[in-house]
Structures are given as structure tokens and as C-alpha cells.
Amino acid sequence: MQAFILRIAPSGIDRVHEALETDEVMIGWCRCAALIDPTLRRSGFRSALKQQYYPTDATQHRAGSAAGHLWRFLREMHIGDLVVVPHGSRFFVGKIAGDAFYSEEGVARDAAFRRTVTWLNSKRAIPREFAKAPLISRMKVYGATAEATDLIAEIEDVLSRAAQGEKPSFAEELQKKLANVAVDELRKGHMDSFAFEHLIKGLLKSMGAQTAEVVARRLDKGADVVATFRIAETFSYKLAVQAKHWDERAPVGTAVVQQLIEGIEDVGADLGMVITSGTISDKAYDCASAYTAESGVRIELVDGEQFAKLLIEQGVGGVTV
């Protein structure tokens, strides 16, 4: 089984209600109907999208990002996979029930590429606060799709709780309140950029990093913290983090993501992460998504609220519930 995040808003228009009514999930870029052909390779996706949607772009970044989303929807999703659909402060979960198809009826709404789906939890929405921090973070993806197979346990857990009608426990409510206090302290308390980087280092160590080091400023080429993780004592991967302490003037933008990309390539990281005590712009999510589609290296963006929740969940600094 695999799992995916799917934002159902082709051409920027919310189509979640339609998806629930028709028992189908959908994605945009419908002017490229030929991409339904199972013999086409990913390079063909990018070329077709570049020609149809981004002919004047100097680069293939946007075409590559779109190709990644369509490829994931048409080729990587399979019957039985889970799909999480964010919708405001709530989300829905379904299970893919059919192969991808192209519906002429959906062309006018840019929702022609579709898959049938069996909605779980009796089609009832689940409040985001029922989910754990990693799943909440992944649902903030700005692009149309994102991988979430590593979060299957979290998805199954929240489905189980929703099915039983469980409300957040006292401990979870307390965690939420502590996280609100923590994010306020991160932004306005005794915290500077150096302390923020070391706090991130401590969080990564608590999450199982074998090594985690703050990069000296004179050596910093885009990665402020570098950590290594080992899986099953066999596989290891390197994480590069770009840290941005609270700046009330503006949310984290594309420039910060570009800095991280330089750091990823400088240290040869397998995964990138922007962590801020502030907020993150939609353009930053789009930039990260485009890089992931082109390079295959995923970038996670963690805002202040999510970072605070992770600190509470991991008990960094001795605070845990």
C-alpha cells in the first residue's frame, strides 16, 4: 500500500464537494489528454505540458513540477492506495478503487483526469487536530500532490480514532495549548538565530538522528544544520536544513528555498527541510514542489506552528505530555 496527499483544486477552484458526490478524485492540466497513454514516459509528460501550458517559460521548472504531479496521479497511484484530501481545517481520506481515466465531461472544469475512490470514515471530514504533526505538515503541500507512504501509520491511526468518534484527549488538548505557547515564545521570547539552529539540532537528535551538527557560518552554503539518519542499521540518508527564525515582516519565500537547494547540492543531501518559527508563502511551497519534481529530492517546509508541535511531541527541552 502507498499513500498520497491530493489537493483537489484544478485551476485553483475547489472541487472537493464534486469529488465526494461522484466518488472520484481528479486533477487538472486537462489540455494534455494524450498523457493518459500508458506508454508515455515522464519526459513526454514534461514536453507536452511545456508546450501546452508554459511555452514562454525560459526554464522547464513549472512544466517539470506539473509533470511530477500528473505522473504521480496517473502512474504511481494504484488500486488500494490511500489518498488524503485536505479541505480547509479538515481533511478526507479515501482508497483508490480504479485506474486513471480521462473524462470529456470534466474538461470544462479542468477536471478530466480522474480515478474512482472509496471514501473512508463514511465520507465524513476529519479535523486536522486529530492528526499527528508529520501528517499535518504534509497536508500543507502547496502543489497538487505529495507522497505520504511514510505516514501510513499516522493515517490509519487517525482513521481509527475518527471511526470511534474519539475527540482529542486531555493530553492532546494540552499539547495543542503548549504548542501555542511555544510558538509565541519562539517568535517573541529569548531566541536568536543561533539558538534557533541549536534547538533544531536537538529536535533532530530526539527524532533519531545519528548525527546532527550546526554548520559554522563561515562554511554555510545554504544548509544551517546537517543530520544523518540510519534505517534498519542498513540504509542511511542525509538531511539538510535551512533555518529561518521569526521575521514578522514577511513569510518565508522562494529565496529561502533556493538557499536550501544550494545547501542540498553542496552537502549531497537526500532530503531537504526549511524550518521557520514564522510562516511560509505559497510561492515557497510551489518552488519546493518544482525542485522535488525535477530532482527527486523531497523538500519539507515546516512553519512555526508545526515546529512548536513537533517540539512538544518529541519532548525537546524536557517538555512532554
PDB file of C-alpha atoms in Angstrom:
ATOM      1  CA  MET A   1       0.000   0.000   0.000  1.00  0.00           C
ATOM      2  CA  GLN A   2       1.067   3.543  -0.751  1.00  0.00           C
ATOM      3  CA  ALA A   3      -0.375   6.867   0.414  1.00  0.00           C
ATOM      4  CA  PHE A   4      -0.635  10.272  -1.208  1.00  0.00           C
ATOM      5  CA  ILE A   5      -1.776  13.778  -0.419  1.00  0.00           C
ATOM      6  CA  LEU A   6      -4.058  15.160  -3.138  1.00  0.00           C
ATOM      7  CA  ARG A   7      -5.213  18.766  -3.226  1.00  0.00           C
ATOM      8  CA  ILE A   8      -8.354  18.804  -5.371  1.00  0.00           C
ATOM      9  CA  ALA A   9      -8.412  22.326  -6.784  1.00  0.00           C
ATOM     10  CA  PRO A  10      -7.741  22.201 -10.554  1.00  0.00           C
ATOM     11  CA  SER A  11      -7.223  25.714 -11.970  1.00  0.00           C
ATOM     12  CA  GLY A  12      -7.381  26.926  -8.369  1.00  0.00           C
ATOM     13  CA  ILE A  13     -11.066  26.032  -7.933  1.00  0.00           C
ATOM     14  CA  ASP A  14     -12.146  23.845  -5.015  1.00  0.00           C
ATOM     15  CA  ARG A  15     -13.645  20.592  -6.377  1.00  0.00           C
ATOM     16  CA  VAL A  16     -13.741  18.566  -3.158  1.00  0.00           C
ATOM     17  CA  HIS A  17     -17.537  18.581  -2.950  1.00  0.00           C
ATOM     18  CA  GLU A  18     -17.730  17.254  -6.509  1.00  0.00           C
ATOM     19  CA  ALA A  19     -15.200  14.559  -5.635  1.00  0.00           C
ATOM     20  CA  LEU A  20     -17.336  13.449  -2.699  1.00  0.00           C
ATOM     21  CA  GLU A  21     -20.528  13.409  -4.763  1.00  0.00           C
ATOM     22  CA  THR A  22     -19.058  11.437  -7.681  1.00  0.00           C
ATOM     23  CA  ASP A  23     -16.776   9.151  -5.660  1.00  0.00           C
ATOM     24  CA  GLU A  24     -13.913  10.269  -7.876  1.00  0.00           C
ATOM     25  CA  VAL A  25     -10.698  12.176  -7.303  1.00  0.00           C
ATOM     26  CA  MET A  26      -9.437  14.495 -10.019  1.00  0.00           C
ATOM     27  CA  ILE A  27      -6.532  16.629 -11.162  1.00  0.00           C
ATOM     28  CA  GLY A  28      -6.051  19.426 -13.697  1.00  0.00           C
ATOM     29  CA  TRP A  29      -3.972  20.086 -16.842  1.00  0.00           C
ATOM     30  CA  CYS A  30      -6.757  18.593 -18.964  1.00  0.00           C
ATOM     31  CA  ARG A  31      -5.475  20.066 -22.253  1.00  0.00           C
ATOM     32  CA  CYS A  32      -2.918  17.248 -22.286  1.00  0.00           C
ATOM     33  CA  ALA A  33      -5.378  14.393 -22.801  1.00  0.00           C
ATOM     34  CA  ALA A  34      -2.740  12.285 -24.575  1.00  0.00           C
ATOM     35  CA  LEU A  35      -0.923  11.792 -21.260  1.00  0.00           C
ATOM     36  CA  ILE A  36      -3.445   9.105 -20.356  1.00  0.00           C
ATOM     37  CA  ASP A  37      -1.467   6.873 -22.769  1.00  0.00           C
ATOM     38  CA  PRO A  38       0.316   4.317 -20.515  1.00  0.00           C
ATOM     39  CA  THR A  39       3.274   4.021 -22.918  1.00  0.00           C
ATOM     40  CA  LEU A  40       4.405   7.629 -22.498  1.00  0.00           C
ATOM     41  CA  ARG A  41       7.496   8.288 -20.400  1.00  0.00           C
ATOM     42  CA  ARG A  42       7.906  11.039 -17.868  1.00  0.00           C
ATOM     43  CA  SER A  43       9.980  13.157 -20.262  1.00  0.00           C
ATOM     44  CA  GLY A  44       6.994  13.106 -22.617  1.00  0.00           C
ATOM     45  CA  PHE A  45       4.811  14.470 -19.819  1.00  0.00           C
ATOM     46  CA  ARG A  46       7.111  17.443 -19.299  1.00  0.00           C
ATOM     47  CA  SER A  47       7.399  18.210 -23.016  1.00  0.00           C
ATOM     48  CA  ALA A  48       3.634  18.107 -23.534  1.00  0.00           C
ATOM     49  CA  LEU A  49       2.941  20.316 -20.531  1.00  0.00           C
ATOM     50  CA  LYS A  50       5.641  22.789 -21.540  1.00  0.00           C
ATOM     51  CA  GLN A  51       4.104  23.121 -24.990  1.00  0.00           C
ATOM     52  CA  GLN A  52       0.504  23.406 -23.817  1.00  0.00           C
ATOM     53  CA  TYR A  53       0.813  25.446 -20.620  1.00  0.00           C
ATOM     54  CA  TYR A  54       4.228  27.061 -20.293  1.00  0.00           C
ATOM     55  CA  PRO A  55       5.521  27.757 -23.846  1.00  0.00           C
ATOM     56  CA  THR A  56       7.105  31.114 -22.948  1.00  0.00           C
ATOM     57  CA  ASP A  57       8.896  29.942 -19.787  1.00  0.00           C
ATOM     58  CA  ALA A  58      12.675  30.224 -20.042  1.00  0.00           C
ATOM     59  CA  THR A  59      13.101  27.098 -17.931  1.00  0.00           C
ATOM     60  CA  GLN A  60      11.191  23.841 -17.557  1.00  0.00           C
ATOM     61  CA  HIS A  61      10.636  24.284 -13.836  1.00  0.00           C
ATOM     62  CA  ARG A  62       6.886  24.736 -13.949  1.00  0.00           C
ATOM     63  CA  ALA A  63       6.440  22.109 -16.630  1.00  0.00           C
ATOM     64  CA  GLY A  64       8.581  19.719 -14.580  1.00  0.00           C
ATOM     65  CA  SER A  65       6.546  20.354 -11.454  1.00  0.00           C
ATOM     66  CA  ALA A  66       3.264  19.795 -13.295  1.00  0.00           C
ATOM     67  CA  ALA A  67       4.681  16.634 -14.876  1.00  0.00           C
ATOM     68  CA  GLY A  68       5.568  15.312 -11.425  1.00  0.00           C
ATOM     69  CA  HIS A  69       2.030  15.804 -10.138  1.00  0.00           C
ATOM     70  CA  LEU A  70       0.372  14.260 -13.190  1.00  0.00           C
ATOM     71  CA  TRP A  71       2.827  11.356 -13.264  1.00  0.00           C
ATOM     72  CA  ARG A  72       2.078  10.626  -9.616  1.00  0.00           C
ATOM     73  CA  PHE A  73      -1.680  10.734 -10.224  1.00  0.00           C
ATOM     74  CA  LEU A  74      -1.706   8.729 -13.473  1.00  0.00           C
ATOM     75  CA  ARG A  75       1.194   6.301 -12.987  1.00  0.00           C
ATOM     76  CA  GLU A  76       2.166   5.935  -9.334  1.00  0.00           C
ATOM     77  CA  MET A  77      -1.237   5.704  -7.668  1.00  0.00           C
ATOM     78  CA  HIS A  78      -2.649   2.176  -7.687  1.00  0.00           C
ATOM     79  CA  ILE A  79      -5.854   0.474  -6.613  1.00  0.00           C
ATOM     80  CA  GLY A  80      -5.820   0.084  -2.837  1.00  0.00           C
ATOM     81  CA  ASP A  81      -3.602   3.099  -2.140  1.00  0.00           C
ATOM     82  CA  LEU A  82      -4.713   5.706   0.378  1.00  0.00           C
ATOM     83  CA  VAL A  83      -5.356   9.303  -0.613  1.00  0.00           C
ATOM     84  CA  VAL A  84      -5.649  12.162   1.871  1.00  0.00           C
ATOM     85  CA  VAL A  85      -7.563  15.208   0.629  1.00  0.00           C
ATOM     86  CA  PRO A  86      -7.054  18.416   2.658  1.00  0.00           C
ATOM     87  CA  HIS A  87     -10.031  20.761   2.814  1.00  0.00           C
ATOM     88  CA  GLY A  88      -9.661  23.839   4.958  1.00  0.00           C
ATOM     89  CA  SER A  89      -9.288  22.912   8.625  1.00  0.00           C
ATOM     90  CA  ARG A  90     -10.379  19.333   7.897  1.00  0.00           C
ATOM     91  CA  PHE A  91      -9.470  16.513   5.548  1.00  0.00           C
ATOM     92  CA  PHE A  92     -10.966  13.432   3.914  1.00  0.00           C
ATOM     93  CA  VAL A  93      -9.403  10.010   3.362  1.00  0.00           C
ATOM     94  CA  GLY A  94     -10.191   7.624   0.554  1.00  0.00           C
ATOM     95  CA  LYS A  95      -8.881   4.456  -1.037  1.00  0.00           C
ATOM     96  CA  ILE A  96      -8.140   4.347  -4.769  1.00  0.00           C
ATOM     97  CA  ALA A  97     -10.674   1.988  -6.387  1.00  0.00           C
ATOM     98  CA  GLY A  98      -9.918   2.229 -10.109  1.00  0.00           C
ATOM     99  CA  ASP A  99      -7.380   3.032 -12.795  1.00  0.00           C
ATOM    100  CA  ALA A 100      -6.901   6.559 -14.098  1.00  0.00           C
ATOM    101  CA  PHE A 101      -9.196   7.658 -16.914  1.00  0.00           C
ATOM    102  CA  TYR A 102      -9.948  10.779 -18.947  1.00  0.00           C
ATOM    103  CA  SER A 103     -13.479  12.173 -18.754  1.00  0.00           C
ATOM    104  CA  GLU A 104     -14.583  14.510 -21.535  1.00  0.00           C
ATOM    105  CA  GLU A 105     -17.380  15.661 -19.250  1.00  0.00           C
ATOM    106  CA  GLY A 106     -14.794  17.132 -16.892  1.00  0.00           C
ATOM    107  CA  VAL A 107     -12.872  19.148 -19.495  1.00  0.00           C
ATOM    108  CA  ALA A 108     -14.862  22.360 -18.998  1.00  0.00           C
ATOM    109  CA  ARG A 109     -13.912  22.336 -15.295  1.00  0.00           C
ATOM    110  CA  ASP A 110     -10.278  21.307 -15.904  1.00  0.00           C
ATOM    111  CA  ALA A 111     -11.056  18.091 -14.019  1.00  0.00           C
ATOM    112  CA  ALA A 112     -10.829  15.488 -16.778  1.00  0.00           C
ATOM    113  CA  PHE A 113      -8.132  13.221 -15.330  1.00  0.00           C
ATOM    114  CA  ARG A 114      -9.889  11.105 -12.714  1.00  0.00           C
ATOM    115  CA  ARG A 115      -9.839   7.979 -10.576  1.00  0.00           C
ATOM    116  CA  THR A 116     -12.691   6.312  -8.747  1.00  0.00           C
ATOM    117  CA  VAL A 117     -12.264   6.253  -4.994  1.00  0.00           C
ATOM    118  CA  THR A 118     -13.925   4.659  -1.987  1.00  0.00           C
ATOM    119  CA  TRP A 119     -14.248   7.305   0.703  1.00  0.00           C
ATOM    120  CA  LEU A 120     -13.407   6.114   4.196  1.00  0.00           C
ATOM    121  CA  ASN A 121     -14.867   7.286   7.508  1.00  0.00           C
ATOM    122  CA  SER A 122     -18.296   7.301   5.791  1.00  0.00           C
ATOM    123  CA  LYS A 123     -17.248  10.372   3.789  1.00  0.00           C
ATOM    124  CA  ARG A 124     -17.037  12.371   6.992  1.00  0.00           C
ATOM    125  CA  ALA A 125     -14.377  15.048   7.285  1.00  0.00           C
ATOM    126  CA  ILE A 126     -11.721  14.657   9.978  1.00  0.00           C
ATOM    127  CA  PRO A 127     -10.480  17.716  11.905  1.00  0.00           C
ATOM    128  CA  ARG A 128      -6.789  18.363  11.308  1.00  0.00           C
ATOM    129  CA  GLU A 129      -6.080  18.448  15.021  1.00  0.00           C
ATOM    130  CA  PHE A 130      -6.859  14.731  15.147  1.00  0.00           C
ATOM    131  CA  ALA A 131      -3.693  14.128  13.101  1.00  0.00           C
ATOM    132  CA  LYS A 132      -0.135  13.981  14.359  1.00  0.00           C
ATOM    133  CA  ALA A 133       2.418  16.623  13.442  1.00  0.00           C
ATOM    134  CA  PRO A 134       4.033  14.884  10.418  1.00  0.00           C
ATOM    135  CA  LEU A 135       0.689  14.341   8.690  1.00  0.00           C
ATOM    136  CA  ILE A 136      -0.428  17.908   9.377  1.00  0.00           C
ATOM    137  CA  SER A 137       2.834  19.144   7.893  1.00  0.00           C
ATOM    138  CA  ARG A 138       2.500  17.026   4.757  1.00  0.00           C
ATOM    139  CA  MET A 139      -1.072  18.236   4.202  1.00  0.00           C
ATOM    140  CA  LYS A 140       0.246  21.782   3.878  1.00  0.00           C
ATOM    141  CA  VAL A 141       1.737  20.909   0.495  1.00  0.00           C
ATOM    142  CA  TYR A 142       1.041  23.735  -1.945  1.00  0.00           C
ATOM    143  CA  GLY A 143       1.171  21.628  -5.115  1.00  0.00           C
ATOM    144  CA  ALA A 144      -1.488  19.209  -6.275  1.00  0.00           C
ATOM    145  CA  THR A 145       0.092  16.037  -4.890  1.00  0.00           C
ATOM    146  CA  ALA A 146       2.664  14.744  -2.439  1.00  0.00           C
ATOM    147  CA  GLU A 147       3.994  11.357  -1.367  1.00  0.00           C
ATOM    148  CA  ALA A 148       2.795  10.172   2.037  1.00  0.00           C
ATOM    149  CA  THR A 149       3.615   6.455   2.111  1.00  0.00           C
ATOM    150  CA  ASP A 150       5.899   7.058   5.087  1.00  0.00           C
ATOM    151  CA  LEU A 151       2.848   8.324   7.003  1.00  0.00           C
ATOM    152  CA  ILE A 152       0.558   5.320   6.538  1.00  0.00           C
ATOM    153  CA  ALA A 153       0.667   4.519  10.263  1.00  0.00           C
ATOM    154  CA  GLU A 154      -0.407   8.083  11.079  1.00  0.00           C
ATOM    155  CA  ILE A 155      -3.229   7.927   8.517  1.00  0.00           C
ATOM    156  CA  GLU A 156      -4.503   4.597   9.845  1.00  0.00           C
ATOM    157  CA  ASP A 157      -4.310   5.903  13.408  1.00  0.00           C
ATOM    158  CA  VAL A 158      -6.401   8.975  12.660  1.00  0.00           C
ATOM    159  CA  LEU A 159      -8.936   6.868  10.729  1.00  0.00           C
ATOM    160  CA  SER A 160      -9.283   4.534  13.692  1.00  0.00           C
ATOM    161  CA  ARG A 161      -9.861   7.381  16.090  1.00  0.00           C
ATOM    162  CA  ALA A 162     -12.323   9.109  13.764  1.00  0.00           C
ATOM    163  CA  ALA A 163     -14.291   5.876  13.319  1.00  0.00           C
ATOM    164  CA  GLN A 164     -14.655   5.555  17.084  1.00  0.00           C
ATOM    165  CA  GLY A 165     -15.755   9.165  17.365  1.00  0.00           C
ATOM    166  CA  GLU A 166     -12.843   9.931  19.622  1.00  0.00           C
ATOM    167  CA  LYS A 167     -12.139  13.518  20.432  1.00  0.00           C
ATOM    168  CA  PRO A 168      -8.618  14.710  21.217  1.00  0.00           C
ATOM    169  CA  SER A 169      -7.668  13.521  24.685  1.00  0.00           C
ATOM    170  CA  PHE A 170      -6.756  15.772  27.583  1.00  0.00           C
ATOM    171  CA  ALA A 171      -3.094  15.185  26.805  1.00  0.00           C
ATOM    172  CA  GLU A 172      -3.586  16.124  23.163  1.00  0.00           C
ATOM    173  CA  GLU A 173      -5.546  19.246  24.069  1.00  0.00           C
ATOM    174  CA  LEU A 174      -2.786  20.165  26.478  1.00  0.00           C
ATOM    175  CA  GLN A 175      -0.194  19.546  23.778  1.00  0.00           C
ATOM    176  CA  LYS A 176      -2.070  21.919  21.498  1.00  0.00           C
ATOM    177  CA  LYS A 177      -2.152  24.640  24.146  1.00  0.00           C
ATOM    178  CA  LEU A 178       1.521  24.127  24.950  1.00  0.00           C
ATOM    179  CA  ALA A 179       2.339  24.339  21.245  1.00  0.00           C
ATOM    180  CA  ASN A 180       0.520  27.689  21.037  1.00  0.00           C
ATOM    181  CA  VAL A 181       2.587  28.982  23.947  1.00  0.00           C
ATOM    182  CA  ALA A 182       5.753  27.542  22.418  1.00  0.00           C
ATOM    183  CA  VAL A 183       5.268  29.216  19.034  1.00  0.00           C
ATOM    184  CA  ASP A 184       4.665  32.547  20.782  1.00  0.00           C
ATOM    185  CA  GLU A 185       7.885  32.123  22.757  1.00  0.00           C
ATOM    186  CA  LEU A 186       9.780  31.104  19.623  1.00  0.00           C
ATOM    187  CA  ARG A 187       8.704  34.317  17.935  1.00  0.00           C
ATOM    188  CA  LYS A 188       8.872  36.804  20.773  1.00  0.00           C
ATOM    189  CA  GLY A 189      10.931  35.225  23.549  1.00  0.00           C
ATOM    190  CA  HIS A 190      14.658  34.994  24.239  1.00  0.00           C
ATOM    191  CA  MET A 191      15.540  33.321  20.967  1.00  0.00           C
ATOM    192  CA  ASP A 192      18.010  34.379  18.285  1.00  0.00           C
ATOM    193  CA  SER A 193      19.046  32.666  15.058  1.00  0.00           C
ATOM    194  CA  PHE A 194      21.941  30.799  16.711  1.00  0.00           C
ATOM    195  CA  ALA A 195      19.748  29.420  19.497  1.00  0.00           C
ATOM    196  CA  PHE A 196      17.093  28.519  16.923  1.00  0.00           C
ATOM    197  CA  GLU A 197      19.579  26.425  14.939  1.00  0.00           C
ATOM    198  CA  HIS A 198      20.680  24.563  18.066  1.00  0.00           C
ATOM    199  CA  LEU A 199      17.051  23.958  19.012  1.00  0.00           C
ATOM    200  CA  ILE A 200      16.553  22.344  15.599  1.00  0.00           C
ATOM    201  CA  LYS A 201      19.639  20.223  16.179  1.00  0.00           C
ATOM    202  CA  GLY A 202      18.161  18.998  19.469  1.00  0.00           C
ATOM    203  CA  LEU A 203      14.849  18.188  17.796  1.00  0.00           C
ATOM    204  CA  LEU A 204      16.539  16.128  15.071  1.00  0.00           C
ATOM    205  CA  LYS A 205      18.525  14.181  17.654  1.00  0.00           C
ATOM    206  CA  SER A 206      15.323  13.439  19.561  1.00  0.00           C
ATOM    207  CA  MET A 207      13.769  12.196  16.311  1.00  0.00           C
ATOM    208  CA  GLY A 208      16.524   9.609  15.890  1.00  0.00           C
ATOM    209  CA  ALA A 209      19.321  11.366  14.014  1.00  0.00           C
ATOM    210  CA  GLN A 210      22.634   9.577  14.456  1.00  0.00           C
ATOM    211  CA  THR A 211      24.439  12.852  13.940  1.00  0.00           C
ATOM    212  CA  ALA A 212      23.221  16.447  13.838  1.00  0.00           C
ATOM    213  CA  GLU A 213      25.534  19.425  13.525  1.00  0.00           C
ATOM    214  CA  VAL A 214      25.037  23.165  13.201  1.00  0.00           C
ATOM    215  CA  VAL A 215      27.128  24.355  10.251  1.00  0.00           C
ATOM    216  CA  ALA A 216      29.571  27.132  11.099  1.00  0.00           C
ATOM    217  CA  ARG A 217      28.551  30.421   9.490  1.00  0.00           C
ATOM    218  CA  ARG A 218      31.804  30.661   7.530  1.00  0.00           C
ATOM    219  CA  LEU A 219      31.072  27.256   5.973  1.00  0.00           C
ATOM    220  CA  ASP A 220      27.334  27.762   5.466  1.00  0.00           C
ATOM    221  CA  LYS A 221      26.414  27.395   1.796  1.00  0.00           C
ATOM    222  CA  GLY A 222      22.696  27.009   2.321  1.00  0.00           C
ATOM    223  CA  ALA A 223      22.442  24.294   4.967  1.00  0.00           C
ATOM    224  CA  ASP A 224      22.371  25.592   8.555  1.00  0.00           C
ATOM    225  CA  VAL A 225      22.004  22.139  10.126  1.00  0.00           C
ATOM    226  CA  VAL A 226      23.059  18.802   8.637  1.00  0.00           C
ATOM    227  CA  ALA A 227      21.889  15.490  10.098  1.00  0.00           C
ATOM    228  CA  THR A 228      22.209  11.835   9.201  1.00  0.00           C
ATOM    229  CA  PHE A 229      19.633   9.134   9.865  1.00  0.00           C
ATOM    230  CA  ARG A 230      20.051   5.376   9.629  1.00  0.00           C
ATOM    231  CA  ILE A 231      17.218   2.999   8.759  1.00  0.00           C
ATOM    232  CA  ALA A 232      17.264  -0.614   9.945  1.00  0.00           C
ATOM    233  CA  GLU A 233      21.020  -0.343  10.543  1.00  0.00           C
ATOM    234  CA  THR A 234      21.452  -0.677   6.786  1.00  0.00           C
ATOM    235  CA  PHE A 235      20.376   2.419   4.880  1.00  0.00           C
ATOM    236  CA  SER A 236      21.335   5.969   5.719  1.00  0.00           C
ATOM    237  CA  TYR A 237      20.299   9.351   4.388  1.00  0.00           C
ATOM    238  CA  LYS A 238      21.469  12.901   4.895  1.00  0.00           C
ATOM    239  CA  LEU A 239      19.166  15.786   5.753  1.00  0.00           C
ATOM    240  CA  ALA A 240      19.984  19.449   5.045  1.00  0.00           C
ATOM    241  CA  VAL A 241      18.037  22.088   6.976  1.00  0.00           C
ATOM    242  CA  GLN A 242      17.698  25.787   6.239  1.00  0.00           C
ATOM    243  CA  ALA A 243      16.671  27.523   9.475  1.00  0.00           C
ATOM    244  CA  LYS A 244      14.814  30.836   9.491  1.00  0.00           C
ATOM    245  CA  HIS A 245      13.966  32.445  12.781  1.00  0.00           C
ATOM    246  CA  TRP A 246      10.808  34.574  13.077  1.00  0.00           C
ATOM    247  CA  ASP A 247      10.614  37.584  10.794  1.00  0.00           C
ATOM    248  CA  GLU A 248       7.360  39.451  11.220  1.00  0.00           C
ATOM    249  CA  ARG A 249       7.923  41.442   8.017  1.00  0.00           C
ATOM    250  CA  ALA A 250       7.232  38.627   5.576  1.00  0.00           C
ATOM    251  CA  PRO A 251       6.689  34.866   5.344  1.00  0.00           C
ATOM    252  CA  VAL A 252       9.455  32.581   4.132  1.00  0.00           C
ATOM    253  CA  GLY A 253       9.650  32.894   0.347  1.00  0.00           C
ATOM    254  CA  THR A 254      11.343  31.309  -2.632  1.00  0.00           C
ATOM    255  CA  ALA A 255      14.750  32.829  -1.819  1.00  0.00           C
ATOM    256  CA  VAL A 256      14.971  30.684   1.316  1.00  0.00           C
ATOM    257  CA  VAL A 257      14.055  27.546  -0.630  1.00  0.00           C
ATOM    258  CA  GLN A 258      16.718  28.404  -3.213  1.00  0.00           C
ATOM    259  CA  GLN A 259      19.279  28.755  -0.414  1.00  0.00           C
ATOM    260  CA  LEU A 260      18.291  25.319   0.844  1.00  0.00           C
ATOM    261  CA  ILE A 261      18.632  23.850  -2.653  1.00  0.00           C
ATOM    262  CA  GLU A 262      22.203  25.171  -2.794  1.00  0.00           C
ATOM    263  CA  GLY A 263      22.845  23.557   0.582  1.00  0.00           C
ATOM    264  CA  ILE A 264      21.318  20.240  -0.525  1.00  0.00           C
ATOM    265  CA  GLU A 265      23.578  20.143  -3.561  1.00  0.00           C
ATOM    266  CA  ASP A 266      26.631  21.290  -1.597  1.00  0.00           C
ATOM    267  CA  VAL A 267      26.442  18.530   1.043  1.00  0.00           C
ATOM    268  CA  GLY A 268      24.858  15.880  -1.186  1.00  0.00           C
ATOM    269  CA  ALA A 269      21.720  15.601   0.946  1.00  0.00           C
ATOM    270  CA  ASP A 270      18.944  13.101   0.243  1.00  0.00           C
ATOM    271  CA  LEU A 271      16.263  15.277   1.823  1.00  0.00           C
ATOM    272  CA  GLY A 272      15.841  18.982   2.487  1.00  0.00           C
ATOM    273  CA  MET A 273      13.869  20.887   5.092  1.00  0.00           C
ATOM    274  CA  VAL A 274      13.080  24.523   5.745  1.00  0.00           C
ATOM    275  CA  ILE A 275      12.186  25.119   9.375  1.00  0.00           C
ATOM    276  CA  THR A 276      10.937  28.511  10.491  1.00  0.00           C
ATOM    277  CA  SER A 277       9.358  29.923  13.605  1.00  0.00           C
ATOM    278  CA  GLY A 278       7.305  32.116  11.274  1.00  0.00           C
ATOM    279  CA  THR A 279       5.071  31.402   8.297  1.00  0.00           C
ATOM    280  CA  ILE A 280       5.658  30.119   4.761  1.00  0.00           C
ATOM    281  CA  SER A 281       4.379  31.600   1.499  1.00  0.00           C
ATOM    282  CA  ASP A 282       2.531  29.669  -1.188  1.00  0.00           C
ATOM    283  CA  LYS A 283       5.324  30.509  -3.633  1.00  0.00           C
ATOM    284  CA  ALA A 284       7.826  28.770  -1.355  1.00  0.00           C
ATOM    285  CA  TYR A 285       5.704  25.596  -1.428  1.00  0.00           C
ATOM    286  CA  ASP A 286       5.491  25.836  -5.202  1.00  0.00           C
ATOM    287  CA  CYS A 287       9.269  26.287  -5.522  1.00  0.00           C
ATOM    288  CA  ALA A 288       9.937  23.281  -3.287  1.00  0.00           C
ATOM    289  CA  SER A 289       7.464  21.170  -5.238  1.00  0.00           C
ATOM    290  CA  ALA A 290       9.077  22.105  -8.557  1.00  0.00           C
ATOM    291  CA  TYR A 291      12.547  21.157  -7.295  1.00  0.00           C
ATOM    292  CA  THR A 292      11.296  17.821  -5.985  1.00  0.00           C
ATOM    293  CA  ALA A 293       9.636  17.069  -9.319  1.00  0.00           C
ATOM    294  CA  GLU A 294      12.854  17.813 -11.226  1.00  0.00           C
ATOM    295  CA  SER A 295      15.456  16.317  -8.908  1.00  0.00           C
ATOM    296  CA  GLY A 296      13.598  13.638  -6.966  1.00  0.00           C
ATOM    297  CA  VAL A 297      14.897  15.164  -3.702  1.00  0.00           C
ATOM    298  CA  ARG A 298      11.971  15.992  -1.420  1.00  0.00           C
ATOM    299  CA  ILE A 299      11.848  19.275   0.458  1.00  0.00           C
ATOM    300  CA  GLU A 300       9.668  19.564   3.566  1.00  0.00           C
ATOM    301  CA  LEU A 301       8.537  23.013   4.751  1.00  0.00           C
ATOM    302  CA  VAL A 302       7.811  23.346   8.474  1.00  0.00           C
ATOM    303  CA  ASP A 303       6.234  26.551   9.776  1.00  0.00           C
ATOM    304  CA  GLY A 304       6.269  27.875  13.325  1.00  0.00           C
ATOM    305  CA  GLU A 305       3.078  26.168  14.467  1.00  0.00           C
ATOM    306  CA  GLN A 306       4.202  22.816  13.121  1.00  0.00           C
ATOM    307  CA  PHE A 307       7.689  23.214  14.609  1.00  0.00           C
ATOM    308  CA  ALA A 308       6.229  24.012  18.026  1.00  0.00           C
ATOM    309  CA  LYS A 309       4.001  20.934  17.865  1.00  0.00           C
ATOM    310  CA  LEU A 310       6.996  18.766  16.984  1.00  0.00           C
ATOM    311  CA  LEU A 311       8.931  20.178  19.947  1.00  0.00           C
ATOM    312  CA  ILE A 312       6.084  19.280  22.302  1.00  0.00           C
ATOM    313  CA  GLU A 313       5.537  15.821  20.799  1.00  0.00           C
ATOM    314  CA  GLN A 314       9.234  14.965  20.979  1.00  0.00           C
ATOM    315  CA  GLY A 315       9.709  16.398  24.444  1.00  0.00           C
ATOM    316  CA  VAL A 316      12.623  18.625  23.410  1.00  0.00           C
ATOM    317  CA  GLY A 317      13.921  20.552  26.374  1.00  0.00           C
ATOM    318  CA  GLY A 318      12.271  18.107  28.745  1.00  0.00           C
ATOM    319  CA  VAL A 319       8.738  19.257  27.941  1.00  0.00           C
ATOM    320  CA  THR A 320       6.394  16.401  27.118  1.00  0.00           C
ATOM    321  CA  VAL A 321       2.798  15.368  27.771  1.00  0.00           C
TER     322      VAL A 321
END
